[in-house]
Amino acid sequence: VNGLSPYVTYTVECTSSNGEDSCDSNMDTIRMLSDVPSGPPLSLRTVAISKSAILRWDPPAEKDQNGVITGYLIKYQLSSDPSSQMTRTVGAVTQSSLDNLMT
């Protein structure tokens, strides 16, 4: 079966038939595996404090989570220098700090 949504529970039913009659069915349930979120974190808010920044955000909309969020990837750079991009991975939290930022 194709086209099932990630992290959704389905009931599956199977019945045997000879083309005219069928017998009782057998049923089972299956929960699909998690997948990457299909939407971004929401409501990113930042506060600058000296050479640090505090970031807060909300998880993606529930319909876009596609399972349990296990972490976030934060990318940041000097606006004037795209080659200065840094990456930080955090767990399943909704806030983080960036310390010792360059000026």
Short mmCIF file of C-alpha atoms in Angstrom, two decimals:
data_model
loop_
_atom_site.label_atom_id
_atom_site.label_comp_id
_atom_site.label_asym_id
_atom_site.label_seq_id
_atom_site.Cartn_x
_atom_site.Cartn_y
_atom_site.Cartn_z
CA VAL A 1 0.00 0.00 0.00
CA ASN A 2 1.48 3.35 -1.06
CA GLY A 3 0.72 6.94 -0.11
CA LEU A 4 0.33 6.46 3.65
CA SER A 5 1.10 9.43 5.89
CA PRO A 6 4.05 9.33 8.31
CA TYR A 7 3.43 8.72 12.02
CA VAL A 8 -0.24 7.85 11.52
CA THR A 9 -1.89 4.67 12.81
CA TYR A 10 -3.84 2.64 10.26
CA THR A 11 -6.11 -0.38 10.63
CA VAL A 12 -5.51 -2.98 7.95
CA GLU A 13 -8.07 -5.63 7.04
CA CYS A 14 -7.50 -8.68 4.85
CA THR A 15 -10.25 -10.98 3.57
CA SER A 16 -9.87 -14.04 1.35
CA SER A 17 -12.31 -14.55 -1.48
CA ASN A 18 -12.99 -16.95 -4.35
CA GLY A 19 -14.65 -14.27 -6.46
CA GLU A 20 -18.19 -15.03 -5.28
CA ASP A 21 -18.01 -15.44 -1.53
CA SER A 22 -15.60 -14.29 1.13
CA CYS A 23 -14.77 -15.45 4.62
CA ASP A 24 -14.17 -13.54 7.83
CA SER A 25 -11.42 -10.98 7.73
CA ASN A 26 -8.25 -10.62 9.74
CA MET A 27 -7.37 -7.16 11.09
CA ASP A 28 -4.21 -5.54 12.39
CA THR A 29 -3.02 -2.02 13.18
CA ILE A 30 0.21 -0.41 12.10
CA ARG A 31 1.81 2.91 13.04
CA MET A 32 3.91 4.39 10.27
CA LEU A 33 7.45 5.54 11.08
CA SER A 34 8.37 9.15 11.75
CA ASP A 35 9.60 11.31 8.88
CA VAL A 36 11.28 14.71 8.66
CA PRO A 37 8.94 17.59 9.48
CA SER A 38 7.21 19.07 6.45
CA GLY A 39 7.06 22.54 8.02
CA PRO A 40 9.51 24.85 9.81
CA PRO A 41 9.59 25.82 13.48
CA LEU A 42 7.15 28.66 14.16
CA SER A 43 7.45 32.10 15.76
CA LEU A 44 11.23 32.48 15.97
CA ARG A 45 12.08 35.17 18.51
CA THR A 46 15.56 36.49 19.27
CA VAL A 47 16.99 38.71 21.99
CA ALA A 48 20.53 40.14 21.80
CA ILE A 49 22.53 40.35 25.03
CA SER A 50 26.08 41.69 24.65
CA LYS A 51 27.86 39.14 22.40
CA SER A 52 25.17 36.51 22.84
CA ALA A 53 21.70 35.86 21.48
CA ILE A 54 18.79 33.98 23.01
CA LEU A 55 16.58 32.19 20.49
CA ARG A 56 13.08 30.89 21.23
CA TRP A 57 10.67 29.19 18.86
CA ASP A 58 7.58 27.02 18.71
CA PRO A 59 7.55 23.55 17.16
CA PRO A 60 6.19 23.12 13.64
CA ALA A 61 2.41 22.95 13.37
CA GLU A 62 1.20 19.55 14.60
CA LYS A 63 0.05 18.56 11.11
CA ASP A 64 3.61 19.20 9.83
CA GLN A 65 5.56 17.37 12.55
CA ASN A 66 5.33 13.88 10.96
CA GLY A 67 6.31 12.28 14.26
CA VAL A 68 8.31 13.16 17.32
CA ILE A 69 10.66 16.14 16.93
CA THR A 70 14.07 14.96 18.18
CA GLY A 71 16.11 18.08 17.51
CA TYR A 72 16.64 21.34 15.65
CA LEU A 73 19.42 22.61 13.41
CA ILE A 74 20.36 26.27 13.97
CA LYS A 75 22.33 28.05 11.26
CA TYR A 76 23.70 31.55 11.77
CA GLN A 77 26.15 33.90 10.08
CA LEU A 78 27.31 37.49 9.92
CA SER A 79 24.85 39.31 7.65
CA SER A 80 27.80 40.89 5.83
CA ASP A 81 29.72 37.60 5.36
CA PRO A 82 27.81 34.52 4.13
CA SER A 83 31.03 32.47 4.37
CA SER A 84 30.93 32.86 8.17
CA GLN A 85 27.99 30.44 8.48
CA MET A 86 28.01 28.27 11.59
CA THR A 87 25.74 25.34 12.43
CA ARG A 88 24.56 24.11 15.79
CA THR A 89 22.36 21.13 16.60
CA VAL A 90 20.19 21.13 19.71
CA GLY A 91 17.86 18.50 21.11
CA ALA A 92 14.09 18.59 21.37
CA VAL A 93 14.06 21.99 23.08
CA THR A 94 12.43 25.24 22.03
CA GLN A 95 15.14 27.67 23.06
CA SER A 96 18.89 27.99 22.77
CA SER A 97 21.62 30.55 23.20
CA LEU A 98 24.41 31.52 20.85
CA ASP A 99 27.43 32.74 22.78
CA ASN A 100 30.64 34.60 21.87
CA LEU A 101 29.20 35.95 18.63
CA MET A 102 31.61 37.87 16.40
CA THR A 103 30.99 41.52 15.63
#
